[in-house]
PDB file of C-alpha atoms in Angstrom:
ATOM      1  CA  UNK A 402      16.781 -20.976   7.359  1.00 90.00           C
ATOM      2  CA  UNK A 403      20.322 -19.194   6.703  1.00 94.00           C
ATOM      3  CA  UNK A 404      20.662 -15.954   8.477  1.00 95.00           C
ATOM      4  CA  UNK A 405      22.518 -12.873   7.883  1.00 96.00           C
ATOM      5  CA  UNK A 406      23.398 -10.007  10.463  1.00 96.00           C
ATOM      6  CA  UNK A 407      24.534  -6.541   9.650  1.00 96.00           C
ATOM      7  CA  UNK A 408      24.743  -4.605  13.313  1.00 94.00           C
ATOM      8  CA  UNK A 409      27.807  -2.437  14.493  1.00 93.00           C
ATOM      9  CA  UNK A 410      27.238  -2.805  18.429  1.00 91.00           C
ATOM     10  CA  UNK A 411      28.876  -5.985  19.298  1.00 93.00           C
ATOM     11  CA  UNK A 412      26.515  -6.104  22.348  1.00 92.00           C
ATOM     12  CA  UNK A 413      23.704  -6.386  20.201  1.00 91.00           C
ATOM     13  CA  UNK A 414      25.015  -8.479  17.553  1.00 93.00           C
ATOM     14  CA  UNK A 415      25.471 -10.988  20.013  1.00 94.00           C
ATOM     15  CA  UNK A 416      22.141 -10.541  21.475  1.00 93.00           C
ATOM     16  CA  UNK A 417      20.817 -11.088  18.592  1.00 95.00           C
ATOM     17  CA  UNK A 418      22.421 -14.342  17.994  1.00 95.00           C
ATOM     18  CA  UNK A 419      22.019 -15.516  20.886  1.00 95.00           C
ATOM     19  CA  UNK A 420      17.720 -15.215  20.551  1.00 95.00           C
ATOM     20  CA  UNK A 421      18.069 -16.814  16.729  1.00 95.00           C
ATOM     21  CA  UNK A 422      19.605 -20.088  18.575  1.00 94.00           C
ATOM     22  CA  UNK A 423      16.790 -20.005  21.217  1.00 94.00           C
ATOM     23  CA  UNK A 424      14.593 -19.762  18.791  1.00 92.00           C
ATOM     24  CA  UNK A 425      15.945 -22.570  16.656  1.00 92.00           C
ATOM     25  CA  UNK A 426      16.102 -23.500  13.000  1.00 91.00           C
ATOM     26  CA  UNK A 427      17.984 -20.611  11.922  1.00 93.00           C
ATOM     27  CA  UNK A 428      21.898 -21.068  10.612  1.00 94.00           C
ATOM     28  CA  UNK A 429      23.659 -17.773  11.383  1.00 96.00           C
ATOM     29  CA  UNK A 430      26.042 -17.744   7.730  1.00 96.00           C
ATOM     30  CA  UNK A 431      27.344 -14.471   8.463  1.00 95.00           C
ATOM     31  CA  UNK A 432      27.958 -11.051  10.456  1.00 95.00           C
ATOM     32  CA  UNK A 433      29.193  -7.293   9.631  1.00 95.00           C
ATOM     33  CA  UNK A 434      29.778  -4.326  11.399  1.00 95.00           C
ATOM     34  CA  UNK A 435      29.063  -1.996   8.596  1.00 95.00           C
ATOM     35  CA  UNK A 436      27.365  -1.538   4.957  1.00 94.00           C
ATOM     36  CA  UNK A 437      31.004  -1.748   2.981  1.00 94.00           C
ATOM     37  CA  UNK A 438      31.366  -5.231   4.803  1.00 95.00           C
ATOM     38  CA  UNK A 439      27.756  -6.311   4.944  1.00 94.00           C
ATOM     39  CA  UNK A 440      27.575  -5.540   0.993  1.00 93.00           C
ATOM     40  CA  UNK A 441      31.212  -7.181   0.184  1.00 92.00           C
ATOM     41  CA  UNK A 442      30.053 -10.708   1.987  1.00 91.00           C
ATOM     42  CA  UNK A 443      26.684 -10.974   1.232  1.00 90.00           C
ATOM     43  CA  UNK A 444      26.893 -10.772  -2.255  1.00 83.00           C
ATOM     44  CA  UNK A 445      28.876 -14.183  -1.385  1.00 82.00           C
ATOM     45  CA  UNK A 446      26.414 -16.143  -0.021  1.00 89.00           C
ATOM     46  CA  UNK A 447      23.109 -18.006   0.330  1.00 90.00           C
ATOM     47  CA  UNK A 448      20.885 -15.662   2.498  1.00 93.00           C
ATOM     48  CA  UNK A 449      17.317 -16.354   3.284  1.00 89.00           C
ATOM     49  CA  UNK A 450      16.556 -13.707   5.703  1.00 91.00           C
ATOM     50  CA  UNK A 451      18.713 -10.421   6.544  1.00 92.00           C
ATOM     51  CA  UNK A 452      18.655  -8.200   9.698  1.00 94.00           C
ATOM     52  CA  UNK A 453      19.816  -5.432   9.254  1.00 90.00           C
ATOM     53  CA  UNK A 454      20.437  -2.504  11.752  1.00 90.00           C
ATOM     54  CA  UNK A 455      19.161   0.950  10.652  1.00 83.00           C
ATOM     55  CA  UNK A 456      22.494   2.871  11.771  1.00 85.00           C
ATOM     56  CA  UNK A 457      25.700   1.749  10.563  1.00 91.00           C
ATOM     57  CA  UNK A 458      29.473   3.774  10.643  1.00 92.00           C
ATOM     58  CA  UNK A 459      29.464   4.265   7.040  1.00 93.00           C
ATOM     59  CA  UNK A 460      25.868   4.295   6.183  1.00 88.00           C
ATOM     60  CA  UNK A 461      22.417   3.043   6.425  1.00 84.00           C
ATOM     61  CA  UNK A 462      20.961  -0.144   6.501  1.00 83.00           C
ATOM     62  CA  UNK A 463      18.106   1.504   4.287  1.00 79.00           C
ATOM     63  CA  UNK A 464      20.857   1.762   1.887  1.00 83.00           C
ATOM     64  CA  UNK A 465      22.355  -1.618   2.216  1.00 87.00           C
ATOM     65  CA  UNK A 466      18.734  -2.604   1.366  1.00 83.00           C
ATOM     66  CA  UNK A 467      18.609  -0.911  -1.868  1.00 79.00           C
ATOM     67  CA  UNK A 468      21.617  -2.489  -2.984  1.00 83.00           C
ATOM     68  CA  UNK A 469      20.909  -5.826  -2.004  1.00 84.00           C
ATOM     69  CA  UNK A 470      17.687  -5.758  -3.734  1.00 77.00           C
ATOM     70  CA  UNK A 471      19.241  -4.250  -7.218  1.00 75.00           C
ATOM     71  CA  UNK A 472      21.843  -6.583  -7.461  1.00 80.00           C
ATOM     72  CA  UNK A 473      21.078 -10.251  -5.730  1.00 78.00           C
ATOM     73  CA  UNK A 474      19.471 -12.291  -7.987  1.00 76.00           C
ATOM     74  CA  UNK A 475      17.176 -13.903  -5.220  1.00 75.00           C
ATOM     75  CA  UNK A 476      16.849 -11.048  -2.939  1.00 79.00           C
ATOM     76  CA  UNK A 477      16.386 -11.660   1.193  1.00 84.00           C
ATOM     77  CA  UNK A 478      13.763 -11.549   3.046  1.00 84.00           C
ATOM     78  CA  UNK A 479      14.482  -8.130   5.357  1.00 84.00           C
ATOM     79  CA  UNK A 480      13.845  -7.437   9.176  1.00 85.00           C
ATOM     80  CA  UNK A 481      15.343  -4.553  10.419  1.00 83.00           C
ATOM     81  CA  UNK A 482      16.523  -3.762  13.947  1.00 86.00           C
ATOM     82  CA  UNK A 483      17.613  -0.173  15.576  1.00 78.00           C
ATOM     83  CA  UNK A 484      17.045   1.974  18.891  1.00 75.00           C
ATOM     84  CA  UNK A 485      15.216   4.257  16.412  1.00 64.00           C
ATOM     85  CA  UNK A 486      11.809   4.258  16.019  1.00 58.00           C
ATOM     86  CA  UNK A 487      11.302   7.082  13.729  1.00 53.00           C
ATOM     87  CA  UNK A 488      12.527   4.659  11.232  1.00 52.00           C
ATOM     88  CA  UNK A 489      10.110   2.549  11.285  1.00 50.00           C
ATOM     89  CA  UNK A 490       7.872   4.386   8.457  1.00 49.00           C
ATOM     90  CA  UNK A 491      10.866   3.886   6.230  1.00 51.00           C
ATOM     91  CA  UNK A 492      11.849   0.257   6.684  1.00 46.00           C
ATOM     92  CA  UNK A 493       8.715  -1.080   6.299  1.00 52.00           C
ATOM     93  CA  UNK A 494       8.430   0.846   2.391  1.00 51.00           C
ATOM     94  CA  UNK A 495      11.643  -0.874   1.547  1.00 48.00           C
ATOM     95  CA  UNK A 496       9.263  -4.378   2.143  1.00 47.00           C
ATOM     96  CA  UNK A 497      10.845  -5.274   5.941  1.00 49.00           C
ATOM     97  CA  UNK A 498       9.121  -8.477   6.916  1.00 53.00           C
ATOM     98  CA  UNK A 499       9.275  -6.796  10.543  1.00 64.00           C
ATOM     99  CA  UNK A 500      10.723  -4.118  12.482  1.00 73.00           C
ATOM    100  CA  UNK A 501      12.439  -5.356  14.980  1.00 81.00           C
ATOM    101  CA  UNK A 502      12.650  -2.020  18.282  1.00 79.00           C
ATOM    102  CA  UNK A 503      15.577  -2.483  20.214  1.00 81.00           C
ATOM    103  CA  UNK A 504      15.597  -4.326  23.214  1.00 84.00           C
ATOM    104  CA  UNK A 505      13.309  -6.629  21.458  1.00 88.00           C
ATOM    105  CA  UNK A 506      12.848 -10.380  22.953  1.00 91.00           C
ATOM    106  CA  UNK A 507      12.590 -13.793  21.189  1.00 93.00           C
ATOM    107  CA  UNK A 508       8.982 -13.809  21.170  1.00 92.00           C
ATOM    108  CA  UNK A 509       9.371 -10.323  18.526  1.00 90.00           C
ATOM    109  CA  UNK A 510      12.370 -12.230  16.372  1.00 91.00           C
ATOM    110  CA  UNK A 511       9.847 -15.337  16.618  1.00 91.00           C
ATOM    111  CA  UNK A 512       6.697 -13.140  15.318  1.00 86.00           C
ATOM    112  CA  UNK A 513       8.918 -11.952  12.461  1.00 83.00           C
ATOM    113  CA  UNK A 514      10.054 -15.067  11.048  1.00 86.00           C
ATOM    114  CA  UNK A 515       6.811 -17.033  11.191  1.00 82.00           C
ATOM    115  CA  UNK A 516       5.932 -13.742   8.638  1.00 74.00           C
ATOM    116  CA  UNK A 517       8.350 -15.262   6.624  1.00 73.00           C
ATOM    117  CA  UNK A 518       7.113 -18.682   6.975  1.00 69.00           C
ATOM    118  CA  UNK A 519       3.749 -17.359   5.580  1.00 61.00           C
ATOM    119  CA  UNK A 520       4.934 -15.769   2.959  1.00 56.00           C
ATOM    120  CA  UNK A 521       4.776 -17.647  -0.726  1.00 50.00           C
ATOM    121  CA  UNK A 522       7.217 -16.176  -3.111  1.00 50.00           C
ATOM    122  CA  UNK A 523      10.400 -13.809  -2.290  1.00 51.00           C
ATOM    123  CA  UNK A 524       9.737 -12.136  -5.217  1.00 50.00           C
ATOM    124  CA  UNK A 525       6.057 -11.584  -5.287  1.00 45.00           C
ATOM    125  CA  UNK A 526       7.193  -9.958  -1.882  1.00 43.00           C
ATOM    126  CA  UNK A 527       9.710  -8.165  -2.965  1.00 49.00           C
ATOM    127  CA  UNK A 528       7.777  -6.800  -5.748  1.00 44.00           C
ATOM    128  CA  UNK A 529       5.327  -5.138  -3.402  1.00 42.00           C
ATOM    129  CA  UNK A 530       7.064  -2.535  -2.265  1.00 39.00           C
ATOM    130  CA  UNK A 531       5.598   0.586  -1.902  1.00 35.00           C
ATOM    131  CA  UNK A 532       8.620   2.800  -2.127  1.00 47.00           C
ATOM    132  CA  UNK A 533      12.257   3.079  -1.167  1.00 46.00           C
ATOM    133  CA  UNK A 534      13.193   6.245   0.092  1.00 43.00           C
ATOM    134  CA  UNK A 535      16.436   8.038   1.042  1.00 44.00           C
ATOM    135  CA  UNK A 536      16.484  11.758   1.499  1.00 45.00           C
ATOM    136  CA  UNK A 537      13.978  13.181  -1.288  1.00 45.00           C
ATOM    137  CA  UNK A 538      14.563   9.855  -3.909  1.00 57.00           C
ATOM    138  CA  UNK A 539      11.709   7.675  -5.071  1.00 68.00           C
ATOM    139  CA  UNK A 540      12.865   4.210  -6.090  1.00 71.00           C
ATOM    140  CA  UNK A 541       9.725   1.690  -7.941  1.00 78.00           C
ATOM    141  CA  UNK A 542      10.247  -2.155  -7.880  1.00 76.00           C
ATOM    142  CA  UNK A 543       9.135  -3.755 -11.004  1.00 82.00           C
ATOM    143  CA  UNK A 544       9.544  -7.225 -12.321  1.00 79.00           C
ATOM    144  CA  UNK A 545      11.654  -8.302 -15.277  1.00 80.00           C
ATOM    145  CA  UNK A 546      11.528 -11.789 -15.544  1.00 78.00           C
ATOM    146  CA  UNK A 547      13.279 -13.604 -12.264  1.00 71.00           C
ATOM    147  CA  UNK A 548      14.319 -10.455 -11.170  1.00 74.00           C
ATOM    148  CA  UNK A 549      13.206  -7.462  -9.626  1.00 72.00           C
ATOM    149  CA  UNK A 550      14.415  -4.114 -10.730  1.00 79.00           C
ATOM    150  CA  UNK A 551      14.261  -0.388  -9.109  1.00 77.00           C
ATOM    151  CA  UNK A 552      13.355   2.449 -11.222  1.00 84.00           C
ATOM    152  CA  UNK A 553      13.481   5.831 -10.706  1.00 84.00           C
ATOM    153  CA  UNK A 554      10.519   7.712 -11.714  1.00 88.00           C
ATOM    154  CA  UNK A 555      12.005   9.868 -14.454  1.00 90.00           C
ATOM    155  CA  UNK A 556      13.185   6.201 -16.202  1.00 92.00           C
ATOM    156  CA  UNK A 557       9.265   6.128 -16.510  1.00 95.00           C
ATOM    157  CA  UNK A 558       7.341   6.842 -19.905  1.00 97.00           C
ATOM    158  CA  UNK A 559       4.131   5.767 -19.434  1.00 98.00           C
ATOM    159  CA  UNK A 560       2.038   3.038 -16.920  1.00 97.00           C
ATOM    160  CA  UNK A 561      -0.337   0.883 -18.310  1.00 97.00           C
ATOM    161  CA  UNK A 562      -3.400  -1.169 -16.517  1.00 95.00           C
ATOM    162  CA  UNK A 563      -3.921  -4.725 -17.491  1.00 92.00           C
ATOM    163  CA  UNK A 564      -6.138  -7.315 -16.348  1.00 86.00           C
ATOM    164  CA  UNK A 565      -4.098  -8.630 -13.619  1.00 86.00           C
ATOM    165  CA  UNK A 566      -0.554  -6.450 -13.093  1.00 89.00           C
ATOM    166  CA  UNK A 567       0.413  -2.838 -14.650  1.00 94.00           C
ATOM    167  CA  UNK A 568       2.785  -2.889 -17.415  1.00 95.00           C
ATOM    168  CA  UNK A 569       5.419  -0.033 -16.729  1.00 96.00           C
ATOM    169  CA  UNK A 570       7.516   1.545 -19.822  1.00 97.00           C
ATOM    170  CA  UNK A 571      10.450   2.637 -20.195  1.00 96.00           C
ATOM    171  CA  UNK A 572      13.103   4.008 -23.268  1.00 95.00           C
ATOM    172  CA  UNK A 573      14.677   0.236 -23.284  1.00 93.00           C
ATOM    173  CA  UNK A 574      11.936  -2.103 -22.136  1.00 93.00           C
ATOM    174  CA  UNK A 575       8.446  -3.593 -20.204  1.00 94.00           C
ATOM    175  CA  UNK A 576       8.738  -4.089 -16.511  1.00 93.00           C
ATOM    176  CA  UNK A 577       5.318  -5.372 -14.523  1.00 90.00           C
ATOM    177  CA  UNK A 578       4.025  -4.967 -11.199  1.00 87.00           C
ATOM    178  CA  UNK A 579       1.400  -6.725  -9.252  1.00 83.00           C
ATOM    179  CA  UNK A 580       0.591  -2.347  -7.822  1.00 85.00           C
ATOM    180  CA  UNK A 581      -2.490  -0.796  -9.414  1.00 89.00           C
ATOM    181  CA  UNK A 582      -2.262   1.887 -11.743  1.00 93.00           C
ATOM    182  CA  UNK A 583      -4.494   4.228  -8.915  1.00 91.00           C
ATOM    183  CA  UNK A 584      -1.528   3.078  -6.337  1.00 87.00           C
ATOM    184  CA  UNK A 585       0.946   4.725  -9.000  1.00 90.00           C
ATOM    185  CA  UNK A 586      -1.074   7.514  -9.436  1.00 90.00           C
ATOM    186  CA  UNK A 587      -1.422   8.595  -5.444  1.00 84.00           C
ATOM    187  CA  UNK A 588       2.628   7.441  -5.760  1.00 81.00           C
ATOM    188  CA  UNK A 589       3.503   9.287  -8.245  1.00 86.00           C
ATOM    189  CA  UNK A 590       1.020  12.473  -8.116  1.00 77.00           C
ATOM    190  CA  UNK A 591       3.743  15.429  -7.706  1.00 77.00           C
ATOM    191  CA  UNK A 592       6.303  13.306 -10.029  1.00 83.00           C
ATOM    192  CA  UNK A 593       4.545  15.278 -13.227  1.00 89.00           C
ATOM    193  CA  UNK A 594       2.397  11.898 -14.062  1.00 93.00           C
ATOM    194  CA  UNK A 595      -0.833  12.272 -14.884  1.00 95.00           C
ATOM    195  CA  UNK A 596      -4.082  10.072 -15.307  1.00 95.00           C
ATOM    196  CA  UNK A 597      -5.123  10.631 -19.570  1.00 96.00           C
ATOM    197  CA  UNK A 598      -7.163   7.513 -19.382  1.00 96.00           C
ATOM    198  CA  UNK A 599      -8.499   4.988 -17.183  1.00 95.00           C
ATOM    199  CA  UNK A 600      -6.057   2.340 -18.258  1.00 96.00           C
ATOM    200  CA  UNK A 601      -3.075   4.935 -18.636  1.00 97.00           C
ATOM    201  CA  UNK A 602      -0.615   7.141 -16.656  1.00 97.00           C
ATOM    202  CA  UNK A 603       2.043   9.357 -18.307  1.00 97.00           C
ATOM    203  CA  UNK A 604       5.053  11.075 -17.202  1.00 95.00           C
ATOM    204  CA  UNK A 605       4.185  14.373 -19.250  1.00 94.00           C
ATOM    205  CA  UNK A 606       8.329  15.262 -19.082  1.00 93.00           C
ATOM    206  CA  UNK A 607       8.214  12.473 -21.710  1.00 95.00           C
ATOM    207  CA  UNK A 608       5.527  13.390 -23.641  1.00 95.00           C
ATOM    208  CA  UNK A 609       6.979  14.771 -27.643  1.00 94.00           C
ATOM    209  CA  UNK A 610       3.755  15.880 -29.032  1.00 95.00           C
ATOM    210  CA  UNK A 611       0.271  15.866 -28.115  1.00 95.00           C
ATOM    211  CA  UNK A 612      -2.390  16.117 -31.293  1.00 94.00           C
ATOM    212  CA  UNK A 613      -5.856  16.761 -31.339  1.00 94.00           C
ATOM    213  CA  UNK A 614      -8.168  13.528 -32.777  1.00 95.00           C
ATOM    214  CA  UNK A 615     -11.454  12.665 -32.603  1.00 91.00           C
ATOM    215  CA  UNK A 616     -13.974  13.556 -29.859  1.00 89.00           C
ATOM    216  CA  UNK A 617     -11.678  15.867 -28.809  1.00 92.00           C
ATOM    217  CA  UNK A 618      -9.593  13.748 -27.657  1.00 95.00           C
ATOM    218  CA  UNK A 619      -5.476  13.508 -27.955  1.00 96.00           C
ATOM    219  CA  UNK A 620      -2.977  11.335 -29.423  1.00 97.00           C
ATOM    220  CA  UNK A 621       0.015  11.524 -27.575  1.00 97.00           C
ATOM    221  CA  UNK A 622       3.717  10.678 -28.970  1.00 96.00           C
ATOM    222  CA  UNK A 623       6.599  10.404 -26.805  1.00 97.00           C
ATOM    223  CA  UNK A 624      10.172  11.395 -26.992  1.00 94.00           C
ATOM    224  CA  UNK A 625      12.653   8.495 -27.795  1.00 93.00           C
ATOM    225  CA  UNK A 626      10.268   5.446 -28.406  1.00 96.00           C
ATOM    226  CA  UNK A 627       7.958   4.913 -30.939  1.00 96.00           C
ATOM    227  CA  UNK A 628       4.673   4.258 -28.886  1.00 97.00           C
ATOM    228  CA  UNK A 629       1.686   6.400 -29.083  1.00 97.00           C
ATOM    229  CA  UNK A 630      -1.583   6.912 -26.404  1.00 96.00           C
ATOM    230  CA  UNK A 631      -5.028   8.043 -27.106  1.00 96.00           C
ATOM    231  CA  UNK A 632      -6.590   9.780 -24.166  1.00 97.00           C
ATOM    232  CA  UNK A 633     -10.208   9.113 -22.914  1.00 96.00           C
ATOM    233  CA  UNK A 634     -12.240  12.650 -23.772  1.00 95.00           C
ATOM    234  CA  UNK A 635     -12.811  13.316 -19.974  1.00 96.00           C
ATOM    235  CA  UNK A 636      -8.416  12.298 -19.607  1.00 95.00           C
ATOM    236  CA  UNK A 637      -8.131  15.319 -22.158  1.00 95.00           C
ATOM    237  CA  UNK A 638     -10.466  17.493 -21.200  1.00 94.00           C
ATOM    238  CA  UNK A 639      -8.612  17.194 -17.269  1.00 94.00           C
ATOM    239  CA  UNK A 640      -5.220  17.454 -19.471  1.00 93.00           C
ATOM    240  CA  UNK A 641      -6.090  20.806 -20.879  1.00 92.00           C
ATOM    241  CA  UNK A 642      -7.576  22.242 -17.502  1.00 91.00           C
ATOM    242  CA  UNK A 643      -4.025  20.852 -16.185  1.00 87.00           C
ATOM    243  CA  UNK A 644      -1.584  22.522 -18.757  1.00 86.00           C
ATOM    244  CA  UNK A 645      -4.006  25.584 -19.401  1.00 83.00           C
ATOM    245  CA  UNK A 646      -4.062  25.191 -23.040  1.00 84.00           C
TER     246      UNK A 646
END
């Protein structure tokens, strides 16, 4: 298993190490003392798992993260270490295998990477994360093909619910997620997204028109795409209690 470590204390770095090679099986590839480095090397190189420390000079490792997981095309598995607990909440919605609590011993680095050892795909993993958050942003993992993309709520049009993954729209394309559409609504619930049917959620900043049809229900058009949704009668109903109309 090739390892990567981003951490700025020396001391720890070196700790760190010096646990992986007591644990065995692990092949240290690489080491930075901050995000410019950590992002400038890694993009290099054959990574299977990543620790990254949460404080770094020139940024976070929440934000090294983000990056890594936008632009690698097979994404790391990601354990993160700090002195900082209160950052625990955080890691672990940017999909951290573990959280690793400084001074941790071998027996925590071991527990972590037998969670990788049990874990099937990379990007079935990487695809359930809940959120990535830095100051007041929302980021939303999707999957497009091999890949898995982050998308910021307002890139959003409408969710759909199919049998076995939720098909997400945007202006350009489809993206899919394993999530359920009630996990996106809780998710997304003061993003201006709303439930209009069982099988539907829409971002009503995108919404173009909404016409009254049949049963009382409405056929909604959106701005910039050609694709239309019919509401359930209760979704409208809710709808017009919502907007007051």
């Amino acid at each position: 298993m090739k390892a990567f470590i981003v951490e700025d204390e020396p001391i720890a770095r070196e700790r760190l190490k010096r646990l992986l090679k007591e644990v065995g099986g692990i092949d240290i590839v690489g080491e930075a003392d901050s995000k410019e480095k950590a992002l400038s090397e890694i993009k290099d190189k054959e990574i299977d798992v990543l620790f990254l420390d949460i404080k770094l000079p020139d940024g976070t490792g929440l934000e090294v993260a983000k990056e890594v997981i936008e632009t690698v095309e097979d994404p790391p598995y990601i354990i993160f270490t700090t002195a900082y607990g209160e950052f625990a909440l955080e890691a672990f919605k940017v999909n951290a295998i573990d959280y690793l609590l400084k001074p941790f011993t071998k027996e925590d680095v071991e527990r972590a990477l037998s969670k990788i050892k049990n874990t099937k795909s990379k990007i079935s993993n990487l695809a359930k994360i809940a959120t990535i958050t830095t100051g007041t942003d929302i980021l939303i993992p999707v999957k497009h093909l091999s890949k898995v993309v982050l998308l910021k709520p307002d890139d959003i049009y409408y969710i759909k619910a199919e049998l076995s993954e939720t098909v997400i729209k945007t202006k350009d394309r489809e993206y899919f997620s394993s999530r359920k559409l009630y996990e996106f609504e809780e998710l997304l619930k003061n993003r201006g997204f709303f439930r209009v049917h069982r099988s539907y959620l829409v971002n009503l900043a995108k919404i173009k028109e909404m016409r009254s049809v049949e049963q009382s229900k409405f056929l909604i058009t959106f701005q910039d795409i050609s694709d239309t949704i019919k509401t359930s009668r209760d979704g409208a109903k809710h709808l017009r209690e919502y907007l007051n109309i």
